GROMACS .gro file of C-alpha atoms in nm:
model
  229
    1MET     CA    1   3.643   6.165  12.291
    2THR     CA    2   3.887   6.440  12.191
    3SER     CA    3   4.055   6.607  12.489
    4SER     CA    4   4.040   6.984  12.528
    5PRO     CA    5   4.334   7.185  12.393
    6THR     CA    6   4.601   7.294  12.641
    7THR     CA    7   4.524   7.650  12.751
    8PRO     CA    8   4.795   7.919  12.770
    9ALA     CA    9   4.782   7.909  13.152
   10GLY     CA   10   4.815   7.532  13.142
   11ALA     CA   11   5.101   7.560  12.893
   12ARG     CA   12   5.296   7.791  13.125
   13THR     CA   13   5.256   7.544  13.414
   14GLU     CA   14   5.355   7.248  13.198
   15LEU     CA   15   5.665   7.431  13.069
   16ALA     CA   16   5.776   7.510  13.423
   17GLU     CA   17   5.724   7.147  13.524
   18LEU     CA   18   5.928   7.032  13.223
   19CYS     CA   19   6.217   7.253  13.333
   20ALA     CA   20   6.196   7.107  13.682
   21ARG     CA   21   6.213   6.744  13.567
   22GLY     CA   22   6.437   6.787  13.259
   23LEU     CA   23   6.443   6.572  12.948
   24ASP     CA   24   6.666   6.355  12.732
   25TRP     CA   25   6.730   6.508  12.388
   26ARG     CA   26   6.778   6.159  12.234
   27VAL     CA   27   7.014   6.293  11.969
   28ASP     CA   28   7.201   6.090  11.708
   29PRO     CA   29   7.571   6.007  11.768
   30THR     CA   30   7.693   6.273  11.522
   31ARG     CA   31   7.565   6.545  11.758
   32VAL     CA   32   7.778   6.427  12.050
   33LEU     CA   33   8.084   6.646  12.101
   34PRO     CA   34   8.418   6.463  12.134
   35ASP     CA   35   8.537   6.713  12.398
   36VAL     CA   36   8.260   6.897  12.582
   37SER     CA   37   8.515   7.101  12.780
   38ALA     CA   38   8.634   7.266  12.456
   39ALA     CA   39   8.285   7.369  12.345
   40ARG     CA   40   8.174   7.731  12.369
   41PRO     CA   41   7.873   7.786  12.597
   42ALA     CA   42   7.564   7.954  12.456
   43ALA     CA   43   7.198   7.996  12.546
   44VAL     CA   44   6.871   8.055  12.361
   45LEU     CA   45   6.539   8.196  12.479
   46VAL     CA   46   6.245   7.965  12.405
   47LEU     CA   47   5.977   8.227  12.467
   48PHE     CA   48   5.610   8.129  12.470
   49GLY     CA   49   5.312   8.358  12.514
   50VAL     CA   50   4.965   8.452  12.398
   51LEU     CA   51   4.951   8.575  12.039
   52ASP     CA   52   4.755   8.900  12.001
   53ALA     CA   53   4.695   8.917  11.628
   54VAL     CA   54   4.646   8.587  11.446
   55ASP     CA   55   4.537   8.253  11.587
   56ALA     CA   56   4.649   7.921  11.444
   57ASP     CA   57   4.519   7.816  11.103
   58VAL     CA   58   4.439   7.459  11.207
   59ASP     CA   59   4.079   7.370  11.291
   60ARG     CA   60   4.133   7.140  11.591
   61PRO     CA   61   4.461   7.234  11.760
   62ALA     CA   62   4.625   7.026  12.033
   63VAL     CA   63   4.699   7.349  12.219
   64ALA     CA   64   4.513   7.678  12.237
   65GLY     CA   65   4.513   7.855  11.903
   66ASP     CA   66   4.661   8.173  12.051
   67LEU     CA   67   4.963   8.006  12.215
   68ASP     CA   68   5.278   8.110  12.030
   69VAL     CA   69   5.657   8.090  12.034
   70LEU     CA   70   5.909   8.356  11.932
   71LEU     CA   71   6.140   8.273  11.642
   72GLN     CA   72   6.371   8.465  11.410
   73ARG     CA   73   6.544   8.420  11.076
   74ARG     CA   74   6.921   8.453  11.075
   75ALA     CA   75   7.101   8.662  10.817
   76ALA     CA   76   7.215   8.480  10.503
   77THR     CA   77   7.566   8.624  10.543
   78LEU     CA   78   7.649   8.453  10.873
   79GLY     CA   79   7.923   8.195  10.889
   80HIS     CA   80   7.715   7.926  11.061
   81HIS     CA   81   7.343   7.843  11.026
   82ALA     CA   82   7.300   8.121  10.767
   83GLY     CA   83   6.938   8.192  10.679
   84GLN     CA   84   6.801   7.939  10.928
   85VAL     CA   85   6.505   7.995  11.159
   86SER     CA   86   6.625   8.002  11.519
   87PHE     CA   87   6.546   8.106  11.872
   88PRO     CA   88   6.688   8.439  11.991
   89GLY     CA   89   7.014   8.377  12.171
   90GLY     CA   90   7.387   8.344  12.135
   91ARG     CA   91   7.718   8.287  12.302
   92THR     CA   92   7.750   8.328  12.679
   93GLU     CA   93   7.971   8.620  12.783
   94PRO     CA   94   8.189   8.633  13.098
   95THR     CA   95   7.959   8.903  13.237
   96ASP     CA   96   7.650   8.681  13.213
   97LEU     CA   97   7.554   8.546  13.554
   98SER     CA   98   7.369   8.245  13.414
   99PRO     CA   99   7.247   8.087  13.088
  100ALA     CA  100   6.912   8.261  13.146
  101ALA     CA  101   7.087   8.597  13.173
  102ALA     CA  102   7.277   8.527  12.850
  103ALA     CA  103   6.961   8.422  12.664
  104LEU     CA  104   6.772   8.731  12.778
  105ARG     CA  105   7.058   8.966  12.692
  106GLU     CA  106   7.094   8.819  12.345
  107ALA     CA  107   6.717   8.828  12.287
  108VAL     CA  108   6.708   9.197  12.377
  109GLU     CA  109   7.001   9.269  12.144
  110GLU     CA  110   6.847   9.073  11.856
  111THR     CA  111   6.475   9.146  11.885
  112GLY     CA  112   6.439   9.455  12.105
  113LEU     CA  113   6.198   9.283  12.345
  114ASP     CA  114   6.143   9.427  12.693
  115PRO     CA  115   6.298   9.180  12.941
  116ALA     CA  116   6.076   9.313  13.222
  117GLY     CA  117   5.784   9.137  13.055
  118VAL     CA  118   5.959   8.798  13.036
  119GLU     CA  119   5.937   8.535  13.308
  120VAL     CA  120   6.213   8.274  13.293
  121LEU     CA  121   6.065   7.934  13.380
  122GLY     CA  122   6.393   7.746  13.417
  123VAL     CA  123   6.649   7.582  13.192
  124LEU     CA  124   6.673   7.257  12.999
  125PRO     CA  125   6.984   7.039  12.961
  126PRO     CA  126   7.238   7.181  12.714
  127LEU     CA  127   7.238   7.046  12.360
  128ALA     CA  128   7.548   7.032  12.142
  129VAL     CA  129   7.577   7.207  11.805
  130PRO     CA  130   7.886   7.033  11.660
  131VAL     CA  131   7.911   7.237  11.338
  132SER     CA  132   7.993   7.551  11.540
  133ASN     CA  133   8.129   7.370  11.851
  134HIS     CA  134   7.872   7.521  12.087
  135LEU     CA  135   7.696   7.371  12.386
  136VAL     CA  136   7.361   7.549  12.395
  137THR     CA  137   7.127   7.576  12.694
  138PRO     CA  138   6.758   7.627  12.603
  139VAL     CA  139   6.585   7.866  12.844
  140PRO     CA  140   6.205   7.827  12.836
  141ALA     CA  141   6.025   8.148  12.930
  142TRP     CA  142   5.679   8.302  12.940
  143TRP     CA  143   5.578   8.640  12.804
  144THR     CA  144   5.389   8.802  13.097
  145ARG     CA  145   5.373   9.137  12.918
  146PRO     CA  146   5.439   9.116  12.543
  147SER     CA  147   5.638   9.393  12.380
  148GLN     CA  148   5.710   9.486  12.021
  149VAL     CA  149   5.984   9.285  11.850
  150ALA     CA  150   6.178   9.340  11.529
  151ALA     CA  151   6.518   9.256  11.383
  152VAL     CA  152   6.760   9.499  11.551
  153ASP     CA  153   7.088   9.410  11.378
  154HIS     CA  154   7.028   9.301  11.019
  155GLY     CA  155   7.381   9.169  11.006
  156GLU     CA  156   7.262   8.889  11.235
  157THR     CA  157   6.883   8.873  11.210
  158VAL     CA  158   6.658   8.968  10.919
  159ASP     CA  159   6.315   8.886  11.060
  160VAL     CA  160   6.146   8.821  11.396
  161PHE     CA  161   5.805   8.656  11.426
  162ARG     CA  162   5.565   8.487  11.667
  163VAL     CA  163   5.442   8.151  11.537
  164PRO     CA  164   5.126   7.977  11.669
  165VAL     CA  165   5.231   7.654  11.838
  166ALA     CA  166   4.923   7.479  11.702
  167ASP     CA  167   5.044   7.546  11.348
  168LEU     CA  168   5.379   7.387  11.430
  169LEU     CA  169   5.203   7.084  11.578
  170ALA     CA  170   4.965   7.028  11.284
  171PRO     CA  171   5.053   6.692  11.122
  172ALA     CA  172   5.043   6.852  10.775
  173ASN     CA  173   5.320   7.089  10.888
  174ARG     CA  174   5.552   6.821  11.030
  175ALA     CA  175   5.830   6.658  10.829
  176SER     CA  176   6.184   6.524  10.850
  177VAL     CA  177   6.502   6.670  10.707
  178VAL     CA  178   6.761   6.421  10.585
  179HIS     CA  179   7.113   6.556  10.543
  180GLU     CA  180   7.477   6.457  10.566
  181ARG     CA  181   7.678   6.532  10.878
  182PHE     CA  182   8.039   6.420  10.914
  183GLY     CA  183   7.983   6.154  10.650
  184ALA     CA  184   7.672   6.012  10.813
  185ARG     CA  185   7.313   6.034  10.690
  186VAL     CA  186   7.106   6.201  10.960
  187ARG     CA  187   6.728   6.245  10.991
  188THR     CA  188   6.600   6.524  11.215
  189PRO     CA  189   6.253   6.671  11.277
  190ALA     CA  190   6.131   6.979  11.093
  191PHE     CA  191   5.830   7.207  11.082
  192VAL     CA  192   5.701   7.368  10.762
  193VAL     CA  193   5.457   7.657  10.812
  194ASP     CA  194   5.390   7.862  10.500
  195ASP     CA  195   5.738   7.974  10.386
  196LEU     CA  196   5.909   7.883  10.714
  197VAL     CA  197   6.116   7.567  10.746
  198VAL     CA  198   6.225   7.513  11.106
  199TRP     CA  199   6.489   7.243  11.135
  200GLY     CA  200   6.833   7.171  11.282
  201PHE     CA  201   6.889   7.263  11.647
  202THR     CA  202   6.564   7.462  11.667
  203GLY     CA  203   6.359   7.182  11.515
  204ILE     CA  204   6.510   6.925  11.752
  205VAL     CA  205   6.444   7.139  12.060
  206LEU     CA  206   6.083   7.214  11.966
  207SER     CA  207   6.008   6.855  11.866
  208ARG     CA  208   6.150   6.702  12.184
  209MET     CA  209   5.983   6.965  12.402
  210PHE     CA  210   5.647   6.902  12.237
  211ASP     CA  211   5.691   6.527  12.287
  212ALA     CA  212   5.790   6.566  12.652
  213LEU     CA  213   5.504   6.808  12.718
  214GLY     CA  214   5.250   6.572  12.565
  215TRP     CA  215   5.148   6.832  12.306
  216ALA     CA  216   5.260   6.642  11.995
  217VAL     CA  217   5.008   6.461  11.776
  218PRO     CA  218   5.092   6.173  11.537
  219TRP     CA  219   5.255   6.277  11.210
  220ASP     CA  220   5.419   6.106  10.913
  221VAL     CA  221   5.791   6.085  10.990
  222ARG     CA  222   5.847   5.949  10.636
  223ARG     CA  223   5.760   6.286  10.482
  224GLU     CA  224   6.085   6.457  10.387
  225VAL     CA  225   6.169   6.818  10.303
  226ARG     CA  226   6.496   6.962  10.185
  227PRO     CA  227   6.678   7.192  10.425
  228PRO     CA  228   6.677   7.547  10.284
  229HIS     CA  229   7.013   7.680  10.170
   0.00000   0.00000   0.00000
């Protein structure tokens, strides 16, 4: 018998519980920083909510078809991760009281969202991004009152969008990206939804979160896609 999809209310509770218990990112050795103390702290907002406009395209989703997550596409002119799909967020500033405060501030600056409608559910363990020497804290959150979002500074972000989680979880939309990092061949999870390819740090965070939440469904890890350039 097929179990019922996770409802948005259930998803919020499960996300909060995940923050409380934490998780192991299970990253490959090339993602381990040689000197964590020298890394620059950063934070990203992993914002879930209920999508108003378009439900998921898949017929039998593992989660409710209107559950979504906020993503953005970075400008092609940036020095690191140019053109990649990412969470809103950025480097922690001395004035930020916490990683959650940094993630919210950056999300407001990048997408124009109203922080009063965002409930921070907790934080997850930081994950290293060696190519830019950052140690990034994911901050799961829930959209209690959705607001309009758009790319505010096109020098950093060119598009902002809400993606149905069920579309990300669909086996036909899962794949692996194989690329070289520091001379080693690395395979990391990716999501391909229409013209979006979500990979790298964002793909790892979403994939591990979905696994830890019990939302993931079996998919063909042998399917490979090229990382967009």
